[in-house]
């Protein structure tokens, strides 16, 4: 399996209230990369992630995933593109009242006939696959637990399993560990890293902490007020450089 | 998380000057005093009456612990045979298995014809009664006689002025002793209680069908996106608020005038009130939907309908069910009193017993209400626990 290549050209997003969240952002991601996006809160990380699968409509600019122009897709084509892009969220975004297995299986909705969904029907092989993905993230025994009964770290692992259910070429992880404690953060990020290394899935992951960024990323982009302020190897950025980009006062709270 | 979390320096609260505070307290006390003195007068509170007039309520309290549940009835030996009118084939007998047997001659007849009735196998030397049992269950007493020493009897009756073609001639022979059975009051109470529960069910169901669609129109997050939507939202919410503020008892009075005294008036009263209260609860539930799962399911490439099925339905349907069951529970409680103003059900029966000073029978109804309300309460709590 081969990860997707992503190319972003001159991407700008202006929200209806006039907020310029992204301003002419351009960069590319090569297949199999683990790209980290860091930036202060409000710098446009979430907006950038959501433009890639068009949960947020870009104002201008182009986005290509494997040379398909995402920004030009019709609704049906967009859905087919989305099912190859897994997404992991800061707030996990599980359906809390549904059992874990249903949350994982819902990652497959883009592939199954819509009529099945009326009865919540998934064939046996998909159910087995869902349990296999739960095993990958270390919680097969939680399959029939209600999602809201799990700890934060476990919920995020369900989120990863849901993304895996999509057979993704690309995973967008929007601050996947911002709601978790440091130890749990590492265990969650290690699963993402494993998918990146083992299956070659391209990962774009936004993070709050420089230490985590340096530990997991193969490349790093720093966003500042909707523009790229740094692009390079994680090893090239240290606390000194970080301070230069974001200002003195940012450092204290942004580095764990 | 940050290393420099500050503990705020505690600040002394502002102390008001003592003099100003005391004056304000005194003014408040005078104000409250005036209010309560007036209140005591207008509501004609008279605690002495509670003791002096206790004898008026004593029969009710005394009978409350001995409700009218069972009664003795004469024991009967019953048998029947079918009779066809206007040439119809006689139907099969209703009672089978007893030792008594009834034969008639002829087995088909017309209204006004004489029919001879003979019986055998009954208890000897007991009073017997010949009864016409018509298709709708109405009984007409035709003739009184008695069995001879060998348990036979013979009588001639005239076919009463009934309609329909399939009837029965029934014989009841009175035996010695009595049997213990449910009393008339208990049977009426059970019947009215069932009516009450169904009255609440129909009112609630009617409300659900209207409240569900209306609740979407009354949800701010869905409607307040354009001026027309906002207008609809405010209109629906205003209607909800007005309808909710009208007591079901008043609504029942109005509907009793409109559609007549009876359970239907109660259904309408509870229905209208429940549309408003369920509608408001549903709307608030829709407004508090977490957009996170919707975003997540959309991102998997799911279609609109799949997003609704997997991200919206699980968030609103269980609370909707919980609210509805709870509403039904409240409606059962309300429908017990709605009968007092003409809304049918157990309340209507209870009011009749009270008016007739039949305290034991009233006690039966009161106990039935208590038991059913407690049971509904428990049941609705269990179901809510399960679904939410
Ligand atoms: N739906 C929205 N409407 C208006 N402004 C928004 C919206 N979402 C985000 N923004 C604004 O866009 C900017 C970037 O936000 P975001 O992409 O969430 O940044 P980050 O994820 O880095 O914290 C912020 O100024 C934020 O207030
Ligand atoms: Mg964000």
XYZ file of C-alpha atoms and ligand atoms in Angstrom:
672
model
C 0.000 0.000 0.000
C 1.144 3.477 -0.843
C 0.315 6.685 0.916
C -1.125 9.658 -0.896
C 0.774 12.680 -2.122
C -0.739 16.051 -1.214
C -0.103 19.337 -2.961
C -1.512 22.604 -1.746
C -1.317 25.709 -3.914
C -1.987 29.177 -2.671
C -4.750 28.134 -0.288
C -6.760 30.953 1.270
C -9.737 30.695 3.575
C -11.761 33.710 4.622
C -14.688 32.900 6.925
C -18.012 34.689 6.344
C -17.283 36.958 9.316
C -14.145 38.187 7.539
C -11.565 36.168 9.500
C -8.646 35.347 7.231
C -7.777 31.918 8.676
C -5.398 30.889 5.865
C -3.526 33.248 3.627
C -1.863 31.887 0.478
C -0.541 28.653 1.924
C 1.443 26.386 -0.436
C 3.332 23.189 0.301
C 3.525 19.535 -0.715
C 3.587 16.271 1.149
C 5.275 13.222 -0.352
C 3.766 9.729 0.036
C 4.539 8.126 3.399
C 5.547 11.328 5.143
C 4.585 12.110 8.750
C 4.058 15.833 8.449
C 3.623 17.813 11.634
C 1.833 21.164 11.610
C 2.490 23.302 14.635
C 1.143 26.689 15.474
C -0.495 28.630 18.243
C -4.177 28.339 18.835
C -5.981 30.272 16.081
C -3.110 30.010 13.606
C -5.272 28.064 11.139
C -4.265 24.428 11.747
C -7.839 23.099 11.965
C -8.941 25.168 9.003
C -6.086 23.780 6.905
C -6.935 20.168 7.828
C -10.629 20.680 7.057
C -9.923 22.301 3.711
C -8.142 19.135 2.562
C -11.314 17.004 2.789
C -13.525 20.082 2.261
C -15.331 19.962 5.580
C -14.471 23.637 5.178
C -14.801 25.102 1.662
C -11.597 26.928 0.658
C -12.085 30.510 -0.537
C -9.385 30.189 -3.175
C -6.421 28.045 -4.065
C -6.083 24.423 -5.111
C -5.618 21.173 -3.258
C -4.453 17.984 -4.958
C -4.492 14.537 -3.412
C -2.624 12.090 -5.659
C -3.008 14.551 -8.515
C -6.797 14.695 -8.154
C -7.925 18.245 -7.630
C -10.050 17.954 -4.496
C -11.194 21.543 -4.826
C -12.791 20.785 -8.213
C -14.705 17.611 -7.282
C -18.478 17.254 -7.640
C -20.332 16.130 -4.468
C -20.356 12.427 -5.408
C -16.684 12.441 -6.376
C -15.896 14.306 -3.183
C -17.531 11.553 -1.126
C -15.440 8.952 -2.907
C -12.335 11.016 -2.218
C -13.254 11.490 1.432
C -13.524 7.791 2.114
C -9.801 7.453 1.390
C -8.928 10.190 3.856
C -9.148 9.220 7.510
C -9.619 11.982 10.055
C -8.835 12.031 13.758
C -10.099 14.817 15.991
C -9.058 16.543 19.186
C -12.483 15.845 20.744
C -12.500 12.283 19.292
C -15.955 12.991 17.816
C -17.319 9.543 18.554
C -21.066 8.960 18.683
C -21.137 8.668 22.447
C -24.288 6.613 22.878
C -23.328 4.038 20.249
C -21.167 1.012 20.995
C -17.501 1.120 20.040
C -17.956 -1.393 17.220
C -20.626 0.795 15.571
C -18.316 3.787 15.809
C -15.537 1.821 14.135
C -17.834 0.400 11.450
C -19.133 3.862 10.630
C -15.726 4.500 9.073
C -16.855 2.159 6.295
C -20.081 3.998 5.445
C -18.643 5.527 2.293
C -18.179 2.047 0.810
C -21.354 0.175 1.772
C -24.767 0.383 0.029
C -26.739 3.171 1.733
C -29.787 0.884 2.258
C -27.745 -1.213 4.714
C -27.462 1.790 6.969
C -31.202 1.818 7.665
C -30.834 -1.466 9.536
C -27.327 -0.733 10.820
C -26.273 -3.790 8.803
C -22.633 -4.603 8.204
C -21.583 -7.984 6.795
C -19.563 -10.366 8.898
C -16.208 -9.696 7.212
C -16.511 -5.977 7.979
C -17.361 -6.728 11.608
C -14.333 -8.973 11.853
C -12.215 -6.289 10.255
C -13.498 -3.756 12.800
C -12.496 -6.028 15.670
C -9.111 -6.543 14.003
C -8.585 -2.765 13.900
C -9.585 -2.539 17.550
C -6.966 -5.202 18.232
C -4.423 -3.094 16.361
C -5.086 -0.215 18.756
C -5.105 -2.554 21.759
C -8.758 -2.508 22.871
C -10.526 -5.506 21.235
C -12.359 -6.226 24.501
C -14.143 -2.843 24.329
C -16.014 -3.641 21.103
C -19.446 -3.725 22.731
C -18.914 -1.013 25.316
C -20.702 2.294 24.852
C -18.219 4.843 23.520
C -18.793 7.272 26.388
C -17.718 4.645 28.901
C -14.131 4.773 27.630
C -11.277 6.938 28.833
C -10.010 9.737 26.595
C -7.058 7.717 25.350
C -9.284 4.739 24.566
C -11.780 6.967 22.734
C -9.021 8.351 20.557
C -7.894 4.811 19.752
C -11.465 4.089 18.616
C -11.122 7.218 16.475
C -7.979 5.732 14.908
C -9.724 2.386 14.334
C -12.599 4.245 12.646
C -10.120 5.956 10.316
C -8.429 2.599 9.611
C -11.791 1.148 8.610
C -11.631 3.524 5.626
C -8.431 1.914 4.269
C -7.065 5.437 4.091
C -4.194 6.652 1.941
C -3.986 9.758 4.064
C -4.745 10.453 7.699
C -5.536 13.965 8.883
C -5.053 14.228 12.621
C -6.200 17.551 14.081
C -4.516 17.891 17.476
C -5.240 14.242 18.230
C -3.647 14.357 21.670
C -4.486 17.860 22.871
C -7.121 16.501 25.277
C -4.886 13.726 26.629
C -2.198 13.566 29.303
C 1.451 13.198 28.159
C 1.746 9.434 28.733
C -1.502 8.710 26.891
C -0.451 11.139 24.144
C 2.591 9.019 23.410
C 0.651 5.767 23.338
C -1.879 7.245 20.884
C 0.766 8.827 18.650
C 2.728 5.585 18.573
C -0.282 3.861 16.949
C -0.437 6.591 14.330
C 3.305 6.265 13.798
C 2.960 2.512 13.371
C 0.373 2.957 10.600
C 2.634 5.465 8.930
C 5.666 3.157 9.086
C 4.001 -0.234 8.589
C 1.364 0.638 5.975
C 3.006 3.712 4.495
C -0.086 5.878 5.098
C 0.693 9.568 4.697
C -0.016 11.420 7.935
C -0.686 15.124 8.453
C -0.872 15.814 12.144
C -1.225 19.104 13.970
C 0.272 19.282 17.432
C 0.590 21.721 20.280
C 3.879 20.522 21.708
C 7.258 20.902 20.110
C 8.628 17.871 21.981
C 5.984 15.596 20.442
C 6.526 17.199 17.020
C 10.238 16.437 17.123
C 9.684 12.888 18.335
C 7.151 11.779 15.669
C 7.464 14.022 12.615
C 9.505 13.367 9.489
C 8.874 16.948 8.395
C 7.399 20.006 10.030
C 5.456 23.088 9.027
C 4.855 25.969 11.396
C 1.771 28.111 10.820
C 1.520 31.631 12.098
C -1.600 33.722 11.534
C -2.587 31.628 8.529
C 0.791 31.695 6.830
C 3.712 29.286 6.752
C 6.419 30.585 9.075
C 8.771 27.614 8.897
C 9.125 24.498 6.784
C 11.817 21.894 7.352
C 13.035 18.934 9.358
C 11.915 18.621 12.970
C 15.555 18.547 14.001
C 16.074 21.990 12.500
C 13.697 23.597 14.953
C 14.653 23.979 18.588
C 13.333 26.119 21.415
C 15.422 29.033 20.243
C 13.992 28.870 16.735
C 10.503 28.315 18.133
C 10.825 31.507 20.165
C 11.953 33.423 17.093
C 8.865 32.271 15.212
C 6.181 32.619 17.809
C 7.596 35.190 20.215
C 9.022 34.837 23.736
C 5.791 34.474 25.675
C 4.490 31.620 23.470
C 7.283 29.257 24.446
C 6.344 28.728 28.065
C 2.905 27.366 27.362
C 3.561 25.631 24.079
C 6.372 23.298 25.088
C 5.609 20.519 27.509
C -0.437 21.867 31.910
C 1.707 25.007 31.820
C 4.388 25.312 34.517
C 3.348 28.842 35.445
C -0.215 28.251 36.585
C -0.921 31.089 38.973
C -2.904 30.775 42.150
C -4.966 33.967 42.357
C -4.326 36.133 45.405
C -7.474 35.986 47.547
C -9.145 39.368 47.825
C -11.206 40.478 50.807
C -14.913 40.736 49.923
C -16.395 44.201 50.085
C -18.207 44.792 53.367
C -21.246 47.095 53.145
C -21.637 49.767 55.811
C -23.555 48.284 58.774
C -26.160 51.029 59.066
C -27.391 50.881 55.465
C -27.692 47.110 55.584
C -29.824 47.075 58.746
C -32.294 49.624 57.352
C -32.684 47.608 54.191
C -33.355 44.443 56.204
C -36.041 46.200 58.276
C -37.760 47.541 55.138
C -37.738 44.093 53.643
C -39.233 42.576 56.795
C -42.060 45.161 56.839
C -42.726 44.504 53.163
C -42.861 40.724 53.690
C -45.056 41.206 56.764
C -47.644 43.173 54.779
C -47.673 40.559 52.039
C -48.223 37.627 54.368
C -50.867 39.337 56.511
C -52.853 40.095 53.379
C -52.260 36.576 52.077
C -53.526 35.035 55.331
C -56.723 37.070 55.020
C -57.586 36.540 51.360
C -57.002 32.785 51.524
C -59.195 32.573 54.643
C -56.742 30.375 56.488
C -58.529 28.888 59.476
C -56.472 26.171 61.139
C -59.170 25.609 63.779
C -61.542 24.298 61.119
C -59.144 21.443 60.424
C -59.856 20.038 63.869
C -63.529 21.091 64.320
C -64.703 19.734 60.980
C -62.621 16.552 61.065
C -65.815 14.492 61.434
C -66.716 15.391 57.831
C -63.678 13.671 56.416
C -63.596 10.783 58.883
C -65.833 8.425 56.823
C -63.567 8.856 53.822
C -60.430 8.217 55.828
C -62.018 5.232 57.537
C -63.200 3.760 54.255
C -59.880 4.414 52.619
C -58.454 1.400 54.429
C -61.377 -0.825 53.446
C -62.015 -0.186 49.757
C -64.863 -1.969 48.031
C -63.051 -4.812 46.280
C -65.093 -7.989 46.513
C -68.720 -8.873 47.026
C -70.812 -11.960 47.677
C -73.128 -13.063 44.897
C -75.595 -15.918 44.718
C -74.087 -19.060 43.227
C -75.659 -19.964 39.939
C -75.849 -23.038 37.782
C -76.003 -21.824 34.199
C -76.789 -23.521 30.900
C -78.000 -22.281 27.512
C -78.888 -23.255 24.015
C -78.857 -21.368 20.735
C -81.967 -20.144 18.945
C -82.202 -18.803 15.419
C -84.691 -16.120 14.476
C -86.341 -15.718 11.103
C -85.124 -19.070 9.859
C -81.457 -18.645 10.804
C -79.489 -21.698 11.991
C -79.299 -21.684 15.807
C -75.788 -20.834 17.085
C -73.768 -23.246 19.274
C -74.344 -22.961 23.044
C -72.122 -20.506 24.964
C -71.772 -22.551 28.152
C -70.409 -26.071 27.850
C -69.323 -28.583 30.411
C -71.984 -27.997 33.108
C -74.342 -30.793 34.132
C -77.495 -28.822 33.275
C -78.946 -29.095 29.796
C -81.535 -26.895 28.112
C -83.683 -27.848 25.157
C -86.140 -25.625 23.352
C -88.900 -26.233 20.917
C -88.909 -24.944 18.245
C -85.192 -24.074 17.692
C -86.010 -21.363 15.150
C -88.760 -18.804 15.689
C -89.895 -15.212 15.125
C -90.371 -12.289 17.512
C -93.587 -12.919 19.520
C -93.610 -16.718 18.984
C -94.112 -18.954 22.034
C -91.155 -21.229 22.750
C -91.243 -24.057 25.240
C -88.121 -24.456 27.320
C -87.238 -27.689 29.123
C -84.279 -28.351 31.392
C -82.731 -31.345 33.120
C -79.671 -32.151 35.195
C -80.042 -29.063 37.416
C -79.990 -28.851 41.206
C -83.354 -30.141 42.518
C -85.984 -27.826 44.002
C -84.215 -24.519 43.371
C -85.477 -21.290 41.797
C -84.726 -21.072 38.082
C -84.826 -18.155 35.696
C -85.132 -18.184 31.938
C -83.182 -15.396 30.279
C -82.921 -14.208 26.683
C -79.279 -13.467 25.827
C -79.011 -11.365 22.715
C -76.197 -10.929 20.248
C -74.854 -7.756 21.837
C -74.690 -9.284 25.324
C -77.876 -7.713 26.701
C -79.916 -9.980 28.989
C -83.731 -9.992 29.057
C -85.396 -11.809 31.952
C -88.296 -13.828 30.571
C -89.697 -16.147 33.173
C -89.197 -17.368 36.732
C -89.862 -20.987 37.675
C -88.221 -23.680 39.786
C -86.759 -27.134 39.299
C -88.558 -30.237 40.536
C -87.119 -32.901 42.856
C -85.354 -34.606 39.967
C -83.767 -31.339 38.729
C -86.050 -30.756 35.738
C -88.226 -27.851 34.806
C -90.555 -26.823 32.039
C -91.575 -23.287 30.961
C -93.008 -21.469 27.989
C -91.696 -18.063 27.010
C -92.352 -15.547 24.273
C -89.533 -14.354 21.990
C -88.886 -10.748 23.041
C -88.655 -7.850 20.635
C -84.959 -8.221 19.769
C -82.997 -7.557 16.608
C -80.478 -9.861 14.976
C -80.881 -13.518 14.193
C -78.520 -15.492 16.463
C -79.559 -15.608 20.116
C -79.428 -17.812 23.183
C -81.941 -19.000 25.721
C -80.143 -19.175 29.055
C -81.211 -20.725 32.331
C -79.840 -19.662 35.686
C -80.618 -21.920 38.631
C -79.882 -20.384 42.034
C -77.819 -22.672 44.281
C -77.380 -22.602 48.030
C -74.659 -20.319 49.420
C -72.831 -17.452 47.740
C -69.568 -16.907 45.882
C -66.969 -14.221 46.493
C -66.105 -12.203 43.390
C -64.828 -8.804 42.315
C -67.258 -6.085 43.250
C -69.044 -3.898 40.782
C -66.954 -0.944 41.957
C -63.725 -2.866 41.378
C -64.785 -3.918 37.914
C -65.860 -0.394 36.993
C -62.637 0.992 38.454
C -60.502 -1.402 36.416
C -62.419 -0.574 33.285
C -62.047 3.186 33.851
C -58.410 2.782 34.818
C -57.652 1.047 31.536
C -59.550 3.847 29.814
C -57.397 6.364 31.689
C -54.094 4.738 30.728
C -55.197 4.595 27.102
C -56.488 8.156 27.261
C -52.986 9.191 28.290
C -51.465 6.958 25.612
C -53.624 8.393 22.822
C -53.020 11.981 23.977
C -49.279 11.378 24.160
C -49.158 9.626 20.789
C -51.114 12.392 19.112
C -48.687 14.884 20.632
C -45.614 12.955 19.439
C -46.784 12.968 15.823
C -47.158 16.731 15.826
C -44.337 17.627 18.206
C -41.597 15.807 16.280
C -41.938 17.800 13.047
C -42.653 21.023 14.930
C -39.586 20.562 17.129
C -37.305 20.789 14.096
C -38.962 24.078 13.167
C -38.434 25.225 16.761
C -34.722 24.412 16.892
C -32.605 27.530 16.726
C -29.480 25.888 15.307
C -31.451 24.650 12.286
C -33.804 27.569 11.689
C -32.029 30.785 12.650
C -29.829 30.770 9.546
C -31.987 33.116 7.481
C -34.698 35.663 8.323
C -37.622 33.435 7.252
C -36.292 30.543 9.308
C -35.826 32.789 12.299
C -39.398 34.009 11.937
C -40.728 30.426 11.873
C -38.523 29.576 14.842
C -39.924 32.425 16.936
C -43.501 31.649 15.870
C -43.201 27.961 16.795
C -41.527 28.723 20.114
C -44.200 31.291 20.978
C -46.975 28.807 20.206
C -45.190 26.200 22.362
C -44.904 28.618 25.249
C -48.500 29.774 25.086
C -49.925 26.262 24.706
C -47.741 24.998 27.531
C -48.966 27.687 29.880
C -52.622 26.622 29.525
C -53.428 24.081 32.220
C -54.704 20.744 30.875
C -57.619 21.057 33.305
C -58.762 24.231 31.562
C -58.256 22.644 28.161
C -60.309 19.637 29.283
C -63.145 21.932 30.375
C -63.095 23.601 26.976
C -63.025 20.300 25.067
C -65.771 18.815 27.281
C -67.979 21.654 26.039
C -66.713 21.249 22.481
C -66.807 17.460 21.912
C -68.871 16.425 24.944
C -67.952 14.926 28.294
C -65.873 11.797 27.881
C -62.415 10.417 27.251
C -62.050 12.109 23.862
C -62.157 15.527 25.527
C -59.370 14.288 27.820
C -57.312 13.016 24.870
C -57.545 16.411 23.182
C -56.666 18.324 26.360
C -53.628 16.192 27.151
C -52.644 16.097 23.483
C -52.572 19.868 23.040
C -50.664 20.396 26.261
C -48.198 17.620 25.433
C -47.484 18.926 21.917
C -46.171 22.085 23.490
C -44.181 20.554 26.303
C -42.750 17.702 24.210
C -42.067 20.090 21.334
C -40.033 22.338 23.570
C -38.041 19.447 25.055
C -37.403 17.932 21.616
C -36.292 21.306 20.225
C -33.846 21.795 23.058
C -32.461 18.324 22.433
C -31.970 19.108 18.744
C -30.262 22.361 19.689
C -27.819 20.568 21.954
C -26.640 18.099 19.308
C -22.862 17.705 19.300
C -21.655 18.683 15.794
C -18.445 16.659 16.288
C -19.814 13.243 15.276
C -21.626 14.812 12.313
C -18.329 16.233 11.097
C -16.553 12.919 11.717
C -19.102 10.780 9.851
C -19.205 13.291 6.977
C -15.419 13.025 6.754
C -15.620 9.243 6.180
C -17.397 9.866 2.864
C -20.839 8.916 4.198
C -23.937 10.264 2.408
C -26.301 12.802 3.953
C -28.766 10.101 5.012
C -26.014 7.992 6.510
C -24.797 10.993 8.472
C -28.328 11.492 9.823
C -28.643 7.784 10.648
C -25.271 7.407 12.370
C -24.536 10.839 13.845
C -27.905 12.547 14.394
C -30.358 9.748 15.202
C -28.301 8.257 18.066
C -28.083 11.719 19.570
C -31.788 12.553 19.490
C -33.855 9.362 19.406
C -33.016 7.945 22.867
C -33.705 11.269 24.611
C -36.895 11.663 22.543
C -38.054 8.248 23.747
C -37.149 9.094 27.326
C -39.048 12.405 27.211
C -42.053 10.716 25.614
C -42.297 7.941 28.206
C -41.938 10.520 30.938
C -44.704 12.571 29.331
C -46.955 9.529 29.159
C -46.287 8.983 32.856
C -47.252 12.586 33.614
C -50.302 12.281 31.360
C -51.562 9.193 33.200
C -51.293 11.218 36.389
C -53.058 14.191 34.807
C -55.780 12.111 33.191
C -56.809 10.847 36.631
C -57.892 14.359 37.558
C -58.980 15.463 34.102
C -62.088 13.304 34.595
C -63.213 15.715 37.301
C -63.921 18.344 34.669
C -65.457 15.992 32.136
C -62.434 14.434 30.484
C -63.498 10.826 31.125
C -61.483 8.051 32.698
C -61.106 7.141 36.347
C -61.436 10.724 37.550
C -64.984 10.905 36.282
C -65.874 7.732 38.187
C -64.165 8.935 41.353
C -66.058 12.198 41.213
C -69.353 10.325 40.878
C -68.582 8.162 43.914
C -67.635 11.223 45.938
C -70.811 13.053 44.926
C -72.867 10.023 45.961
C -70.924 9.806 49.255
C -69.956 6.240 48.343
C -66.683 6.381 50.211
C -65.748 2.717 49.994
C -66.156 2.793 46.229
C -64.251 6.078 46.093
C -61.504 4.378 48.084
C -61.302 1.662 45.430
C -60.732 4.305 42.765
C -58.215 6.196 44.905
C -56.185 3.037 45.494
C -56.287 2.136 41.819
C -55.000 5.597 40.911
C -52.228 5.380 43.498
C -51.102 1.949 42.326
C -51.196 2.776 38.623
C -49.407 6.093 39.061
C -46.689 4.444 41.166
C -46.335 1.624 38.639
C -46.089 4.064 35.714
C -43.548 6.076 37.623
C -41.391 3.014 38.169
C -41.854 1.738 34.628
C -40.965 5.069 33.040
C -37.881 5.387 35.246
C -36.694 1.914 34.235
C -37.244 2.563 30.533
C -35.516 5.938 30.698
C -32.576 4.316 32.454
C -32.365 1.753 29.640
C -32.573 4.029 26.603
C -30.528 7.057 27.558
N -16.387 28.762 11.646
C -15.617 29.841 11.816
N -16.110 31.072 11.602
C -15.346 32.182 11.766
N -14.064 32.143 12.147
C -13.501 30.950 12.384
C -14.247 29.729 12.228
N -13.434 28.707 12.542
C -12.236 29.236 12.855
N -12.264 30.584 12.755
C -11.160 31.507 12.996
O -10.135 31.182 12.091
C -8.876 31.271 12.713
C -8.169 29.948 12.619
O -8.839 28.996 13.405
P -8.439 27.469 13.474
O -8.278 26.963 12.107
O -9.417 26.791 14.361
O -7.015 27.533 14.192
P -6.274 26.448 15.107
O -6.836 25.123 14.781
O -4.849 26.586 14.751
O -6.517 26.845 16.521
C -9.134 31.724 14.126
O -8.982 33.121 14.182
C -10.560 31.349 14.359
O -11.152 32.229 15.284
Mg -7.759 23.755 16.079
